[in-house]
Coordinates of C-alpha atoms in Angstrom, one line a residue:
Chain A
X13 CA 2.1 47.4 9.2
X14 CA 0.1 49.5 6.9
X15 CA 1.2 50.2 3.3
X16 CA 0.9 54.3 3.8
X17 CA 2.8 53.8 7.0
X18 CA 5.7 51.5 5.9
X19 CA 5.6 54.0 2.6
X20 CA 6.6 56.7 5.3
X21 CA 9.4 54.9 6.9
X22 CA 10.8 54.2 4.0
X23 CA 10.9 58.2 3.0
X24 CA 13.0 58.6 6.1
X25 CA 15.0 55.7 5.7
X26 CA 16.3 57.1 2.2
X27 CA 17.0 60.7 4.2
X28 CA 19.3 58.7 6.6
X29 CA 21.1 56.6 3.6
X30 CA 21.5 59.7 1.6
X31 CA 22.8 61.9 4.5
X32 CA 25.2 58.5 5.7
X33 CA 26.4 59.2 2.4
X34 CA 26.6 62.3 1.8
X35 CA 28.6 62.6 5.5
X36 CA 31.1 59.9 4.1
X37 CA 31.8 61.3 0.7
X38 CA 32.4 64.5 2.3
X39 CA 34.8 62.8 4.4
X40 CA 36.2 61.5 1.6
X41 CA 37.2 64.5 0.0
X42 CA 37.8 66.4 2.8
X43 CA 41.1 65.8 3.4
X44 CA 42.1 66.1 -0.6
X45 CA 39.7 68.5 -2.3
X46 CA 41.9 72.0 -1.6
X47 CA 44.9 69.9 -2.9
X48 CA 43.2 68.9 -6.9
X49 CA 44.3 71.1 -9.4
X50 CA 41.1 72.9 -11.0
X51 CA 41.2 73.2 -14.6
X52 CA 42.3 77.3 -14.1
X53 CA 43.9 78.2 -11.7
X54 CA 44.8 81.6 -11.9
X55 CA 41.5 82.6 -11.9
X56 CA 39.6 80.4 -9.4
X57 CA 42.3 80.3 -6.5
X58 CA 41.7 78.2 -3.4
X59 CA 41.6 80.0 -0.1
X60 CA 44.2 77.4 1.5
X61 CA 46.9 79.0 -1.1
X62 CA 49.3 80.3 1.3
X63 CA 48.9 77.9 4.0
X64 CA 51.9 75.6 5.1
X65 CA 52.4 72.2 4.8
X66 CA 51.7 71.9 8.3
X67 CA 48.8 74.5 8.4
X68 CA 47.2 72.8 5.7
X69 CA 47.4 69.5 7.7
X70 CA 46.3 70.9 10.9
X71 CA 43.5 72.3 8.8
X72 CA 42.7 68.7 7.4
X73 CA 42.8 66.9 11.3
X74 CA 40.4 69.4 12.4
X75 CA 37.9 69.2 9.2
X76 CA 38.5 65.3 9.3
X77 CA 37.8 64.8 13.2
X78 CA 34.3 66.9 12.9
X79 CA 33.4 65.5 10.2
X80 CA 34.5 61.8 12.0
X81 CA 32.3 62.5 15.4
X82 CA 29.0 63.8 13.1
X83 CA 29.2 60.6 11.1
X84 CA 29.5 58.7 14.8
X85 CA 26.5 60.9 16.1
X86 CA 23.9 60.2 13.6
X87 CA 25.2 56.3 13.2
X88 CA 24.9 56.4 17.6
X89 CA 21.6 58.1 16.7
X90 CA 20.4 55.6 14.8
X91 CA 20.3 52.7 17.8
X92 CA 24.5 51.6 16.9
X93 CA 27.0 51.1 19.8
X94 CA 30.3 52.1 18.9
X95 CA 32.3 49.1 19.5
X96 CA 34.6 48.9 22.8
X97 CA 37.3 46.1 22.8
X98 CA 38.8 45.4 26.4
X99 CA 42.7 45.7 25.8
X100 CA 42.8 42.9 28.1
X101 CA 41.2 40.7 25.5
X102 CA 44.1 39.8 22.9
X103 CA 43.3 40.3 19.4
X104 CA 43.6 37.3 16.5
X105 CA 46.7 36.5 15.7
X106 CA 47.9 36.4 12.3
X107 CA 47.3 32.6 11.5
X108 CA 44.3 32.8 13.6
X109 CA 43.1 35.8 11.4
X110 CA 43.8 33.7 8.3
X111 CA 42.0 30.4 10.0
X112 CA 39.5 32.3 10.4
X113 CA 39.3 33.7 6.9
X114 CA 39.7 30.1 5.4
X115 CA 36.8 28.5 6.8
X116 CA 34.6 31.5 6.1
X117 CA 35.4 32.0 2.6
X118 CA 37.1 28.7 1.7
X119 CA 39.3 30.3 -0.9
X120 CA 42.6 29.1 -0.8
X121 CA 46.2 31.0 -1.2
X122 CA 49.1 28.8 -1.6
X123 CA 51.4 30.1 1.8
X124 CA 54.5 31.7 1.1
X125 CA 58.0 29.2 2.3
X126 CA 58.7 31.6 4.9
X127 CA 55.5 30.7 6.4
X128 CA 56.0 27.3 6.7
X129 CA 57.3 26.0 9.6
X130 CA 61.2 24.5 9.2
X131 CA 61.1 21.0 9.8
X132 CA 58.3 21.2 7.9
X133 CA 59.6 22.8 4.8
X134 CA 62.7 20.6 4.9
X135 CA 60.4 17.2 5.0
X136 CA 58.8 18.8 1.6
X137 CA 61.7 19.8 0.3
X138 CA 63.4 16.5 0.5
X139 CA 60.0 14.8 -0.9
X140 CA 59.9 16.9 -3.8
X141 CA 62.5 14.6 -6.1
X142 CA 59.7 11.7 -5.6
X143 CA 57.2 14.1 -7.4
X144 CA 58.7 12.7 -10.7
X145 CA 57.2 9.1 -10.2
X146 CA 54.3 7.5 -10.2
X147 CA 52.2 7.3 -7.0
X148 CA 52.5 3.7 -6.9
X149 CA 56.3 3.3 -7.6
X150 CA 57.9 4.7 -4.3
X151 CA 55.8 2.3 -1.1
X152 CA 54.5 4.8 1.7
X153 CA 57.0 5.3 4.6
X154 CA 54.0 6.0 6.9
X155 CA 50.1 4.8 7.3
X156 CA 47.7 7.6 8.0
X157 CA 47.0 5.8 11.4
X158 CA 50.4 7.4 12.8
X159 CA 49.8 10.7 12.5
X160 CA 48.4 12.2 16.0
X161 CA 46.9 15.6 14.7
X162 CA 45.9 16.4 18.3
X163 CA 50.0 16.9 18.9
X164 CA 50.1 19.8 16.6
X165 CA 49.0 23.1 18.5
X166 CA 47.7 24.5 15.5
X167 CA 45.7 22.0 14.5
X168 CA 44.0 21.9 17.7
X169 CA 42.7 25.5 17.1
X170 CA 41.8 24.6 13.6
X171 CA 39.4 21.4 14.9
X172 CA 37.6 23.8 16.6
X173 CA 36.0 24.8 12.7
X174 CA 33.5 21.9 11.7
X175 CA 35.1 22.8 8.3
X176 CA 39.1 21.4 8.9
X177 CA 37.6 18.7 11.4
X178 CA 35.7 17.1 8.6
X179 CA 39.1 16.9 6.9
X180 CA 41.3 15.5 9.3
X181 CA 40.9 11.7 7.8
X182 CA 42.4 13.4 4.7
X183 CA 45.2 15.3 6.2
X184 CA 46.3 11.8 7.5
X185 CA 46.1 10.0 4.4
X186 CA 47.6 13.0 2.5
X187 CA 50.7 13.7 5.1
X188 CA 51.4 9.7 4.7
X189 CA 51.4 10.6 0.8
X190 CA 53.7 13.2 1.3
X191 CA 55.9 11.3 3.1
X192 CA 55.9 13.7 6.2
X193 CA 57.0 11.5 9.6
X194 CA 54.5 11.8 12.3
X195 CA 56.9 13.1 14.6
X196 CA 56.3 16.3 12.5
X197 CA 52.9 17.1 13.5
X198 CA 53.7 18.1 17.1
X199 CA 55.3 21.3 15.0
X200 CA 53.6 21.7 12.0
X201 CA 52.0 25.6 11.7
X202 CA 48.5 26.5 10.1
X203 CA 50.1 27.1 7.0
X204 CA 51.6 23.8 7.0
X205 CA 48.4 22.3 7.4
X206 CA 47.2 24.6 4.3
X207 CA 49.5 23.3 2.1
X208 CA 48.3 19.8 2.9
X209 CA 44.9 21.1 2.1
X210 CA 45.8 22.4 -0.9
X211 CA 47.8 19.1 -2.1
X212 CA 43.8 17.2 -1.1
X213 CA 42.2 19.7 -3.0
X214 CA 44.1 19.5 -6.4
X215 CA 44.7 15.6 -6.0
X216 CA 40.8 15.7 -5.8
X217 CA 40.3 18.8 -8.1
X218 CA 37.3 20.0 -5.9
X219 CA 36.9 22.3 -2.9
X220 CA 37.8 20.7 0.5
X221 CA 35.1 21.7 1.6
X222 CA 32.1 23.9 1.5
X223 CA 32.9 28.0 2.7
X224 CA 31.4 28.8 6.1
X225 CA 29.8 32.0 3.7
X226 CA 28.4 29.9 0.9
X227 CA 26.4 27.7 3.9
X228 CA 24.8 30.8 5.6
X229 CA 23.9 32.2 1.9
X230 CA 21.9 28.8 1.5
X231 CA 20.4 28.6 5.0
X232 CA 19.3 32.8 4.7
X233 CA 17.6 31.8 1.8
X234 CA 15.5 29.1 2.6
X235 CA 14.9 30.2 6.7
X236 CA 14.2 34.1 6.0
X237 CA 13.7 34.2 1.7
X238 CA 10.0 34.8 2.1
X239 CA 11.0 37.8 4.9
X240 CA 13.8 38.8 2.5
X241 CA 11.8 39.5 -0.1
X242 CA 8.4 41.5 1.5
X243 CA 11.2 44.0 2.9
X244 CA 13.2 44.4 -1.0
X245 CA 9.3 45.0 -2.0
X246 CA 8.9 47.2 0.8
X247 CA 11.8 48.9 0.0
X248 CA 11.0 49.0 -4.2
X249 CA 13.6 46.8 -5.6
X250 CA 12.4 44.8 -8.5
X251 CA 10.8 41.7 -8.0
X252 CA 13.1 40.1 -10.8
X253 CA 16.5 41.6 -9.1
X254 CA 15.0 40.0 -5.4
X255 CA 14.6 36.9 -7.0
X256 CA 17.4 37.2 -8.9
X257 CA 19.5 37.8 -5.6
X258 CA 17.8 35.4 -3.7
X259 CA 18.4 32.6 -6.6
X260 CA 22.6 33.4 -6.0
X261 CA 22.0 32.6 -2.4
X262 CA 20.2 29.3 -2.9
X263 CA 23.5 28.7 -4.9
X264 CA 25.9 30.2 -1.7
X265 CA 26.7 33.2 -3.7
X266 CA 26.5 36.7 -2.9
X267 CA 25.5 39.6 -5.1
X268 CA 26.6 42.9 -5.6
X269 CA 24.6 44.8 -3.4
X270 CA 25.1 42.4 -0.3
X271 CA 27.7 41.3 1.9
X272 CA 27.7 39.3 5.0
X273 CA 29.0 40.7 7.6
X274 CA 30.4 39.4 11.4
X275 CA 28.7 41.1 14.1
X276 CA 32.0 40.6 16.8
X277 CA 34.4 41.5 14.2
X278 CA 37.2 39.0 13.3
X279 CA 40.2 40.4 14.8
X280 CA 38.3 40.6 18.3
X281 CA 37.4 36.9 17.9
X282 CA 38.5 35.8 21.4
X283 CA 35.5 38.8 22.5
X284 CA 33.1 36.0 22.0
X285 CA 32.1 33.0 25.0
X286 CA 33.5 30.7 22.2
X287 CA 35.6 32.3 20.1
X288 CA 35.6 29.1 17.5
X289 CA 31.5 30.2 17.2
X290 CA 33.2 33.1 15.2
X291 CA 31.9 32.1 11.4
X292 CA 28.6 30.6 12.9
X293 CA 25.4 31.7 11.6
X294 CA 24.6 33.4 14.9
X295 CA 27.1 35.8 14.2
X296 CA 26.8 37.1 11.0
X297 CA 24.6 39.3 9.2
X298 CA 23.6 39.8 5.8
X299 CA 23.5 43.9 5.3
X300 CA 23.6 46.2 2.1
X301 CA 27.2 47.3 0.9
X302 CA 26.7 50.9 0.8
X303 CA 26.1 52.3 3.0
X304 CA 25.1 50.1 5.6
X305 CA 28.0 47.5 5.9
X306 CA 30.6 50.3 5.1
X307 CA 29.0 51.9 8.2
X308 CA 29.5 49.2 10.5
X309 CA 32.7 49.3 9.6
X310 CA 33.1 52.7 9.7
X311 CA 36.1 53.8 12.9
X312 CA 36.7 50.9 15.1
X313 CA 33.1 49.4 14.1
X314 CA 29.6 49.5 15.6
X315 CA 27.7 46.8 17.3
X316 CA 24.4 45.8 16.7
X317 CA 21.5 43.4 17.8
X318 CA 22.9 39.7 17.9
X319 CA 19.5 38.9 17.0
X320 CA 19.2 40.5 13.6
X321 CA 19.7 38.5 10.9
X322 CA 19.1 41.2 8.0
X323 CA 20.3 44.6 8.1
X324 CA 18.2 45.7 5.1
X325 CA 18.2 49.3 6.8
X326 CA 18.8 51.9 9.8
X327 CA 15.1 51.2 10.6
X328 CA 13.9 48.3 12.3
X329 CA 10.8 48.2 9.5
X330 CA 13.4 46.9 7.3
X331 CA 15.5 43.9 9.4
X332 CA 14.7 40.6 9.8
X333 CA 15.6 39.1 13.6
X334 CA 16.8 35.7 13.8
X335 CA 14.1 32.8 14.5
X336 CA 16.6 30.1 15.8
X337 CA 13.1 27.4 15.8
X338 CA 13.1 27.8 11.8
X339 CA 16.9 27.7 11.5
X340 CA 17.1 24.3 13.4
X341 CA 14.8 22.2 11.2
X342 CA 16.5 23.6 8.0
X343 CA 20.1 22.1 9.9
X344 CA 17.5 19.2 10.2
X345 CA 16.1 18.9 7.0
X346 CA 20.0 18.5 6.0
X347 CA 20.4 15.7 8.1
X348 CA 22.2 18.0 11.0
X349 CA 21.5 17.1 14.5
X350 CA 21.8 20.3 17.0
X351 CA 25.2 19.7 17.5
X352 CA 26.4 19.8 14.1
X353 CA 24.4 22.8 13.6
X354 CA 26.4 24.9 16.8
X355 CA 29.2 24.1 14.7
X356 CA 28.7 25.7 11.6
Chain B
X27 CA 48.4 40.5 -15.1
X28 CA 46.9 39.6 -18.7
X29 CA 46.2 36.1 -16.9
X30 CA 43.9 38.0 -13.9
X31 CA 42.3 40.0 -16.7
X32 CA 41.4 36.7 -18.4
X33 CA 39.9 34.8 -15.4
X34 CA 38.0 38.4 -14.2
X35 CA 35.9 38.8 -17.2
X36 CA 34.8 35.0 -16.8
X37 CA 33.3 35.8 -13.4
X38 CA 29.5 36.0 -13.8
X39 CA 27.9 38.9 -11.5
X40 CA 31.3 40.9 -11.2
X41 CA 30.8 44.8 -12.0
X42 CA 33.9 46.8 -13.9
X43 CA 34.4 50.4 -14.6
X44 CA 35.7 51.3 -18.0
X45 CA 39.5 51.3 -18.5
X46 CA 41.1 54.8 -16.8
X47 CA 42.4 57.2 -19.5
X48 CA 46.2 57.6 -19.5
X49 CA 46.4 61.0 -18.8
X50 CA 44.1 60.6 -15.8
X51 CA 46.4 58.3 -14.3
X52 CA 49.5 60.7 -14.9
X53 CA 47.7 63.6 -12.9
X54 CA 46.2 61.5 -10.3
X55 CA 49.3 60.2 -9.4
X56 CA 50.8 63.8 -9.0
X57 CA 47.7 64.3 -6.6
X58 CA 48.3 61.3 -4.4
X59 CA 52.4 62.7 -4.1
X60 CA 50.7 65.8 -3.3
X61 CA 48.6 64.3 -0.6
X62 CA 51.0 62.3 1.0
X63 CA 49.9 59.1 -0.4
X64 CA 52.4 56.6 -1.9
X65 CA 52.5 56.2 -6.1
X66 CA 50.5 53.7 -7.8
X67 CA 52.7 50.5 -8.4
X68 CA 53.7 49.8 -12.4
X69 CA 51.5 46.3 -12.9
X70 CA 48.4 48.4 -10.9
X71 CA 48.6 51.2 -13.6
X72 CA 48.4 48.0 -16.1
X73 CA 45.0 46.7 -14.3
X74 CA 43.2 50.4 -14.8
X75 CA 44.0 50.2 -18.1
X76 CA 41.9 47.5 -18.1
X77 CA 39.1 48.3 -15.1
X78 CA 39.5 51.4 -13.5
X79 CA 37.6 49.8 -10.4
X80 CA 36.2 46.2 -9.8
X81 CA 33.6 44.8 -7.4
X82 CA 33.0 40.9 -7.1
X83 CA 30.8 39.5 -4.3
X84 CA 31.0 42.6 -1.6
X85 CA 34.9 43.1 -2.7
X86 CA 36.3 45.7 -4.3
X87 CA 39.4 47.1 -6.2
X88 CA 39.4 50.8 -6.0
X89 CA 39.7 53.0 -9.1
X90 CA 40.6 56.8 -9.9
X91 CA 37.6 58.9 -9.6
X92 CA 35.3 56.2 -11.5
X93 CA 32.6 57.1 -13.1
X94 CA 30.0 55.3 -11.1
X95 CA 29.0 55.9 -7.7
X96 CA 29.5 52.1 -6.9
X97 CA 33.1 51.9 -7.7
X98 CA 35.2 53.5 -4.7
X99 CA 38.1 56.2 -6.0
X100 CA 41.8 55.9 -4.4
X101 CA 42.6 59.0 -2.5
X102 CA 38.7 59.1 -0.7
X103 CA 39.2 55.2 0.2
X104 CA 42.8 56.5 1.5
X105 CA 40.7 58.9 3.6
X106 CA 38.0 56.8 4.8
X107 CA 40.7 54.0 5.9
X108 CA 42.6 56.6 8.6
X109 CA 45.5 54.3 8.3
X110 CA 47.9 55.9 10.5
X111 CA 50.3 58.4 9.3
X112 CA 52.3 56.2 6.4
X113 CA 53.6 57.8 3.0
X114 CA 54.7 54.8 1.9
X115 CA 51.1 52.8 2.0
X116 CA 48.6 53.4 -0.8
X117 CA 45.6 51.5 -0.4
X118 CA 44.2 49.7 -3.0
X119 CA 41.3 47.6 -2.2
X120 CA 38.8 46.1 0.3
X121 CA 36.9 43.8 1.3
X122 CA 34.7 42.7 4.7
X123 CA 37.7 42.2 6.6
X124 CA 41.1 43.1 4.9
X125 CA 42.8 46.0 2.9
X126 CA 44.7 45.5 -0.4
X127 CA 47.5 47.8 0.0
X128 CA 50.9 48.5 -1.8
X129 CA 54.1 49.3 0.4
X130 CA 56.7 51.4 -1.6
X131 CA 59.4 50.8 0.9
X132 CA 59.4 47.3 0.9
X133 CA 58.1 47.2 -2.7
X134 CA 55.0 44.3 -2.3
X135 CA 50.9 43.9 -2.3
X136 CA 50.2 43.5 1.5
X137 CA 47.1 42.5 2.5
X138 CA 46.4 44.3 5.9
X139 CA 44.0 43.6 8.3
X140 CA 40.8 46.2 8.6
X141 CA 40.6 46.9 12.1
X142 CA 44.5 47.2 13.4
X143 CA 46.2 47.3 10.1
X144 CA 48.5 44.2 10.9
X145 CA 49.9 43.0 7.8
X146 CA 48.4 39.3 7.0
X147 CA 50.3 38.3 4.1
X148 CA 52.3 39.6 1.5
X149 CA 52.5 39.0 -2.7
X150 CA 55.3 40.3 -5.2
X151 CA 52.5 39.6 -7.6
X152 CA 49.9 42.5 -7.8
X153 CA 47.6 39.7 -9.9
X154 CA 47.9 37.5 -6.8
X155 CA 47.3 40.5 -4.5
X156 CA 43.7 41.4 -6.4
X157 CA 42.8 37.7 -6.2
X158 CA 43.5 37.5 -2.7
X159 CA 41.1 40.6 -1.8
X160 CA 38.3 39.5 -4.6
X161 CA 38.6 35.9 -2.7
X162 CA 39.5 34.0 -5.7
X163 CA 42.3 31.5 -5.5
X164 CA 45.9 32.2 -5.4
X165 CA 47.1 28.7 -6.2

């Protein structure tokens, strides 16, 4: 595309992020402006003085639900689908939401003991006077070969993550540790299996394993970098801060600017053909913060192309679309077949 | 808190707003009563006197009216979230998925869930609350 002609597009695109916001911030205020003090009142009253309480919030609905269906008519406007769920579809439970949210960002938060499941919480209970002694001085009760992870429920939604499968060796070894009887398993909860996680992780003092989030940075980086960064140069970052950006990727971080984002939204999971494809690449797109990913968000969310890969703006000129070819000999180049690669 | 505070300036590439000025917080407080919005929780007020907003990595901890555009302000966030009708929720944070909020009636840090507002998990702590939305670890 020609210079003067991208140059063009990139006027307009500015109007459309500057209006987006604009729409939002008023939005933002609407509901609260009338209701700040101003620094003198008695001369500069508001013309809501007077009103009821309920007036005033009848007053605020109205402003607040125009102000709602213009922000959804220039985002429709712009090629987005508001998003429809099918009540029929269930939404993510709550360990389902959290499984979710583990494997994607691989941060770990120590579950609270009502989460636990009982027999559970009573097996680590009991174990906890051992903690005093050496590992060597009290001989295992169990061998990781008789734990059955495929009994527990839960677990057999968490294999479904490349992430946990990879770990299930571990959780053997580390229930056997614990001193948790196989018979167990068949109950054990997500969180259950957390804490076990946990216990690998600080025996080992590293990450169990790699965040969903931090393998998509990488693979962006390397598949789409070049992409990436004629589009920031297009769009007049600075060559330093696009490098700068792209450098945090190559490392799995994001910056400030930039978030991922899931294009069939986490709590409608079970929307997808395979809901456990959730956290795969295929499904997530790497968009501007503000506006762009707060739009997305913005009501009960808006869809987008599957097939884009960058949401750099409203305008096509500046998204990337997925080349699946490219993306497969990077999973290659790492020493993943196809299969591993559908999993990630 | 002091802890948090310790480990969140060691993050490279987070963004902070300067401290919030007492008297700020005093008055926006009145405004959020006056709006219907619950009261900032006591070890909250102690985090804006250290950042009054904080992003790290596409999350963010809200702030009152912050200086920079980047930093989102309490009462608009309140706005933009249309979390239905609850005077006891003020919310607090974001991030891609989840809420950071604070329930007055039941007193703790909830992290709720973007799209239907179903409460994930819940922290007495309001340090573990802000690591959970920032994605650090809780442990």
């Amino acid at each position: 595309m020609k210079k003067s002609v991208l140059d063009k597009r990139l006027l307009t695109e500015r109007k459309v992020v500057a209006a987006i916001r604009d729409k939002m911030d008023a939005l933002a205020h609407a509901q609260f402006l009338k209701r700040r003090k101003r620094p003198n009142q008695e001369q500069k009253r508001s013309q809501y003085d007077g009103l009821s309480k309920t007036e005033l919030r009848k007053l605020k609905k109205a402003k607040t639900d125009h102000l709602k269906s213009e922000i959804d008519s220039f985002l429709c406007s712009l090629g987005l689908t508001p998003h429809q769920h099918s009540p029929s579809i269930p939404k993510a439970s709550t360990d389902e939401s959290m499984m979710i949210r583990f494997d994607f960002d691989g941060i770990m938060h120590r579950p609270r003991t009502t989460d636990f499941s009982e027999c559970y919480l009573r097996h680590k209970q009991l174990n906890v006077e051992n903690m005093i002694f050496e590992d060597d001085a009290i001989p295992p009760l169990f061998s990781p070969a008789d734990y059955d992870l495929n009994a527990s429920p839960a677990w057999n939604k968490m294999k479904n993550f490349a992430n946990y499968r990879q770990l299930r060796k571990r959780i053997c070894r580390q229930l056997a540790e614990n001193n948790i009887p196989p018979p167990i398993v068949s109950e054990m909860n997500y969180y259950d299996f957390v804490d076990i996680i946990i216990d690998i992780a600080k025996k080992s003092n590293s990450r169990p394993f790699e965040a969903s989030r931090s393998k998509h940075l990488k693979m962006f980086a390397a598949c789409y970098g070049q992409e990436f960064t004629e589009i920031m140069t297009t769009l007049r970052v600075k060559p330093q801060v696009t490098q700068s950006i792209l450098a945090n990727m190559r490392k799995g971080c994001c910056c400030e600017l930039l978030d991922l984002h899931h294009k069939t939204n986490v709590t409608n999971f079970k929307e997808l053909n395979n809901p456990y494809e959730i956290n795969n690449f295929s499904n997530i797109v790497l968009t501007f913060i503000h506006p762009h990913h707060r739009s997305l968000h913005f009501g009960n969310g808006y869809d987008i192309d599957k097939d884009i890969v960058f949401f750099g703006g409203y305008d096509p000129a500046f998204q990337i679309r997925r080349n699946p070819q490219r993306e497969l000999e990077y999973l290659q180049s790492l020493g993943q077949g196809k299969a591993n690669g559908k999993s990630r | 808190m002091e802890n948090l505070v310790k480990q969140l300036i060691s993050l490279s590439g987070a963004k902070f707003n300067p401290p919030a000025i007492p008297e700020n917080i005093i008055q926006y407080q009145k405004e959020l009563a006056q709006n219907d919005i619950a009261l900032l929780p006591t070890d909250f007020l102690l985090f804006l006197h250290h950042y009054n907003g904080f992003a790290y990595q596409g999350a963010f901890v809200f702030g009152i009216q912050p200086f920079a555009d980047y930093f989102a302000d309490i009462l608009g966030e309140n706005a933009l979230a249309d979390i239905p009708d609850d005077k006891n929720i003020v919310i607090l944070g974001s991030n891609e998925y989840d809420y950071l909020a604070y329930n007055t009636d039941k007193r703790t840090y909830q992290i709720l869930d973007k799209y239907d507002f179903s409460v994930l998990t819940e922290y007495d702590s309001g340090a573990d609350a802000i690591r959970h939305i920032l994605r650090l670890d809780t442990i």
